[in-house]
Tab-separated table of C-alpha atoms in Angstrom:
chain	number	residue	atom	x	y	z
A	1	MET	CA	-6.104	-39.492	11.093
A	2	ASN	CA	-8.256	-41.942	9.617
A	3	ARG	CA	-9.427	-40.443	6.299
A	4	VAL	CA	-11.304	-42.134	3.937
A	5	VAL	CA	-10.431	-40.862	0.536
A	6	HIS	CA	-13.579	-40.706	-1.962
A	7	PRO	CA	-12.871	-42.027	-5.136
A	8	ILE	CA	-13.741	-38.792	-7.287
A	9	GLU	CA	-10.814	-37.510	-5.490
A	10	GLN	CA	-8.156	-40.157	-6.019
A	11	GLU	CA	-9.030	-40.028	-9.623
A	12	SER	CA	-8.571	-36.369	-9.333
A	13	PHE	CA	-5.453	-36.623	-7.996
A	14	ARG	CA	-4.327	-39.348	-10.373
A	15	ARG	CA	-5.228	-37.349	-13.475
A	16	LEU	CA	-3.409	-33.701	-11.565
A	17	ARG	CA	-0.180	-36.229	-11.258
A	18	ALA	CA	-0.745	-37.138	-14.518
A	19	ARG	CA	-0.289	-33.650	-15.728
A	20	LEU	CA	1.855	-32.221	-13.105
A	21	ASP	CA	5.131	-33.733	-12.038
A	22	THR	CA	5.413	-32.903	-8.423
A	23	SER	CA	7.778	-35.633	-7.373
A	24	HIS	CA	10.946	-33.508	-7.020
A	25	PHE	CA	8.858	-31.574	-4.122
A	26	PRO	CA	9.695	-32.713	-0.430
A	27	PRO	CA	6.806	-34.370	0.988
A	28	LEU	CA	4.864	-31.666	3.166
A	29	THR	CA	5.625	-29.160	0.080
A	30	ARG	CA	4.206	-31.827	-2.513
A	31	ALA	CA	1.080	-32.257	-0.488
A	32	VAL	CA	0.517	-28.507	-0.168
A	33	VAL	CA	1.203	-28.012	-3.905
A	34	GLU	CA	-1.305	-30.907	-4.842
A	35	ARG	CA	-3.870	-30.289	-2.621
A	36	VAL	CA	-3.738	-26.502	-3.267
A	37	VAL	CA	-3.627	-27.311	-7.307
A	38	HIS	CA	-6.634	-29.477	-6.536
A	39	SER	CA	-8.702	-27.295	-5.149
A	40	ALA	CA	-8.308	-24.557	-7.962
A	41	ALA	CA	-7.893	-26.762	-10.857
A	42	ASP	CA	-4.692	-24.568	-11.551
A	43	LEU	CA	-1.640	-26.072	-12.421
A	44	GLU	CA	-0.137	-22.621	-12.265
A	45	TYR	CA	0.484	-23.057	-8.041
A	46	ALA	CA	3.239	-25.410	-8.726
A	47	THR	CA	5.436	-22.502	-9.561
A	48	ASP	CA	3.461	-19.377	-8.097
A	49	LEU	CA	3.547	-21.105	-4.571
A	50	VAL	CA	5.933	-20.315	-2.000
A	51	THR	CA	6.922	-22.579	0.973
A	52	ASP	CA	9.560	-24.075	3.143
A	53	GLU	CA	9.951	-27.738	3.799
A	54	GLY	CA	11.400	-26.873	7.622
A	55	ASP	CA	8.475	-24.323	8.341
A	56	LEU	CA	6.114	-26.773	7.048
A	57	ALA	CA	7.348	-29.582	8.959
A	58	LYS	CA	7.502	-27.111	12.666
A	59	ALA	CA	3.855	-26.288	11.183
A	60	HIS	CA	2.681	-29.940	10.980
A	61	ALA	CA	4.156	-31.101	14.338
A	62	ALA	CA	1.798	-28.068	16.121
A	63	LEU	CA	-0.848	-28.662	14.028
A	64	HIS	CA	-1.028	-32.175	15.281
A	65	ALA	CA	-0.352	-31.477	18.793
A	66	GLY	CA	-3.051	-29.448	18.947
A	67	ALA	CA	-2.324	-25.521	17.900
A	68	PRO	CA	-5.107	-23.047	17.234
A	69	VAL	CA	-6.053	-22.474	14.027
A	70	VAL	CA	-7.300	-19.055	13.311
A	71	VAL	CA	-8.822	-18.079	9.756
A	72	ASP	CA	-9.952	-14.474	8.519
A	73	VAL	CA	-13.164	-15.864	6.893
A	74	GLU	CA	-16.146	-18.312	7.717
A	75	MET	CA	-15.696	-19.936	4.094
A	76	VAL	CA	-12.085	-20.540	4.837
A	77	ALA	CA	-13.684	-22.202	8.299
A	78	ALA	CA	-16.087	-23.826	5.802
A	79	GLY	CA	-13.060	-25.672	4.003
A	80	ILE	CA	-11.477	-26.971	6.949
A	81	THR	CA	-13.784	-29.789	8.360
A	82	ARG	CA	-11.799	-31.871	10.189
A	83	ARG	CA	-10.360	-28.901	12.879
A	84	GLU	CA	-12.160	-26.403	14.764
A	85	THR	CA	-11.122	-23.224	13.946
A	86	VAL	CA	-11.287	-19.571	15.296
A	87	CYS	CA	-12.911	-17.073	13.266
A	88	ARG	CA	-13.738	-13.479	14.963
A	89	LEU	CA	-15.047	-11.688	11.726
A	90	ARG	CA	-18.339	-11.776	13.060
A	91	ASP	CA	-17.402	-9.659	16.261
A	92	ALA	CA	-15.563	-7.298	14.546
A	93	GLU	CA	-16.126	-3.628	13.814
A	94	SER	CA	-14.606	-1.318	10.989
A	95	GLY	CA	-13.133	2.129	12.113
A	96	PRO	CA	-10.735	4.926	11.020
A	97	GLY	CA	-7.814	3.295	9.520
A	98	LEU	CA	-9.276	-0.193	10.405
A	99	THR	CA	-11.195	-2.852	8.362
A	100	ARG	CA	-13.101	-5.063	9.989
A	101	SER	CA	-10.900	-8.183	8.798
A	102	ALA	CA	-7.981	-6.582	10.637
A	103	HIS	CA	-10.153	-6.011	13.736
A	104	ALA	CA	-11.054	-9.491	13.784
A	105	ILE	CA	-7.279	-10.405	13.858
A	106	ARG	CA	-6.654	-8.429	16.638
A	107	LEU	CA	-9.615	-10.343	18.366
A	108	ALA	CA	-8.550	-13.576	17.465
A	109	TYR	CA	-5.069	-12.830	18.645
A	110	GLU	CA	-6.492	-11.665	21.731
A	111	GLN	CA	-8.436	-15.112	22.215
A	112	VAL	CA	-5.396	-17.734	21.029
A	113	GLY	CA	-2.164	-16.333	21.662
A	114	PRO	CA	0.959	-16.905	20.334
A	115	GLY	CA	1.672	-20.316	18.369
A	116	ALA	CA	-1.267	-20.467	16.127
A	117	LEU	CA	-1.638	-21.683	12.666
A	118	TRP	CA	-3.128	-18.430	10.919
A	119	VAL	CA	-5.036	-18.931	7.436
A	120	ILE	CA	-5.859	-16.036	5.653
A	121	GLY	CA	-7.346	-16.362	2.197
A	122	ASN	CA	-9.700	-13.759	1.707
A	123	ALA	CA	-8.551	-10.276	3.234
A	124	PRO	CA	-5.315	-8.824	2.324
A	125	THR	CA	-5.488	-6.178	5.385
A	126	ALA	CA	-6.347	-9.403	7.842
A	127	LEU	CA	-2.603	-10.446	6.734
A	128	GLU	CA	-1.324	-7.083	6.974
A	129	GLU	CA	-2.642	-6.779	10.581
A	130	LEU	CA	-1.260	-10.064	11.192
A	131	LEU	CA	2.091	-8.850	10.551
A	132	THR	CA	2.071	-5.723	12.818
A	133	LEU	CA	1.301	-8.427	16.073
A	134	ASP	CA	3.613	-10.096	17.442
A	135	ALA	CA	1.937	-13.323	17.110
A	136	SER	CA	4.622	-15.725	16.920
A	137	PRO	CA	2.949	-17.947	14.589
A	138	ALA	CA	3.550	-21.696	14.240
A	139	LEU	CA	2.445	-20.845	10.336
A	140	VAL	CA	1.329	-17.984	8.196
A	141	ILE	CA	-1.009	-19.417	5.306
A	142	GLY	CA	-1.175	-16.122	3.506
A	143	LEU	CA	-3.155	-16.558	0.270
A	144	PRO	CA	-5.447	-13.526	0.473
A	145	VAL	CA	-6.922	-12.975	-3.095
A	146	GLY	CA	-7.374	-9.843	-5.056
A	147	PHE	CA	-5.979	-6.998	-7.066
A	148	VAL	CA	-5.766	-4.476	-4.197
A	149	GLY	CA	-2.791	-5.189	-1.811
A	150	ALA	CA	-2.968	-9.130	-2.164
A	151	VAL	CA	0.270	-9.345	-4.106
A	152	GLU	CA	1.938	-6.560	-1.623
A	153	SER	CA	0.634	-8.091	1.473
A	154	LYS	CA	1.942	-11.495	0.531
A	155	ALA	CA	5.410	-10.050	-0.319
A	156	ALA	CA	5.267	-8.184	2.883
A	157	LEU	CA	4.708	-11.597	4.913
A	158	ARG	CA	7.713	-13.294	3.025
A	159	GLU	CA	9.833	-10.359	3.845
A	160	SER	CA	8.679	-10.956	7.512
A	161	GLY	CA	10.578	-14.009	8.005
A	162	LEU	CA	7.289	-15.475	9.531
A	163	PRO	CA	7.080	-19.218	8.912
A	164	ALA	CA	4.712	-19.084	5.743
A	165	VAL	CA	2.982	-20.550	2.798
A	166	SER	CA	2.112	-17.609	0.136
A	167	ASN	CA	2.265	-16.757	-3.353
A	168	VAL	CA	3.611	-14.376	-5.426
A	169	SER	CA	0.663	-13.570	-7.933
A	170	GLU	CA	-2.798	-12.397	-7.154
A	171	ARG	CA	-4.554	-15.563	-6.998
A	172	GLY	CA	-5.580	-17.068	-3.414
A	173	GLY	CA	-8.908	-17.112	-1.927
A	174	SER	CA	-10.384	-19.307	1.097
A	175	ALA	CA	-10.577	-22.694	-1.244
A	176	VAL	CA	-6.857	-22.642	-1.888
A	177	ALA	CA	-5.807	-21.383	2.005
A	178	ALA	CA	-8.134	-24.121	3.433
A	179	ALA	CA	-6.344	-26.579	0.938
A	180	ALA	CA	-2.837	-25.712	2.201
A	181	LEU	CA	-4.067	-26.376	5.915
A	182	ASN	CA	-5.965	-29.382	5.119
A	183	ALA	CA	-2.657	-30.851	3.317
A	184	LEU	CA	-0.801	-30.770	6.468
A	185	LEU	CA	-3.731	-31.959	8.526
A	186	TYR	CA	-4.432	-34.692	6.227
A	187	HIS	CA	-0.553	-35.474	5.593
A	188	PRO	CA	0.158	-38.640	8.371
A	189	THR	CA	2.365	-38.033	11.626
A	190	SER	CA	5.479	-40.284	12.309
A	191	GLU	CA	3.173	-42.253	14.820
A	192	GLU	CA	0.630	-42.985	11.992
A	193	ASN	CA	3.559	-43.979	9.753
A	194	LEU	CA	4.005	-46.766	12.407
């Protein structure tokens, strides 16, 4: 992917690296950590994020092979500017025991089936719903924000054994979830390194 990096972004990453040593991270983990830290201007994400390089490598390959990207809210979609995404929140309805966000995840799964990359940055109930489906995801970026359900839903994601990017704290949100996906999207493929 040919991407022109603006001088402001270059300077921002230079300053980030002057304040945070990320050289010990493997390549894709480093890309995710740096882009998430950059998106939030929050250095603590470096110790809060939970990733697995092997999972990221498989997700990177799936993403660049055209796997669908599903997001929980339009704010996440807005942050992913170089890839079409699926967001079914506008079509969803809440009901007894079902939030609109959870229903949107069901609708999205019906649309894309297994093998997608799921990017959840807003609703813990969306992440909880995804965990009830047999989605066989390429990756779940589970970074919902909040004081109710966020920590618990991210812990459940890690316990599920699904390939994932999550964090331990209440932190999260649309910007950081989109940033984690963008890190994989912007990271060169082996063909681009030739």
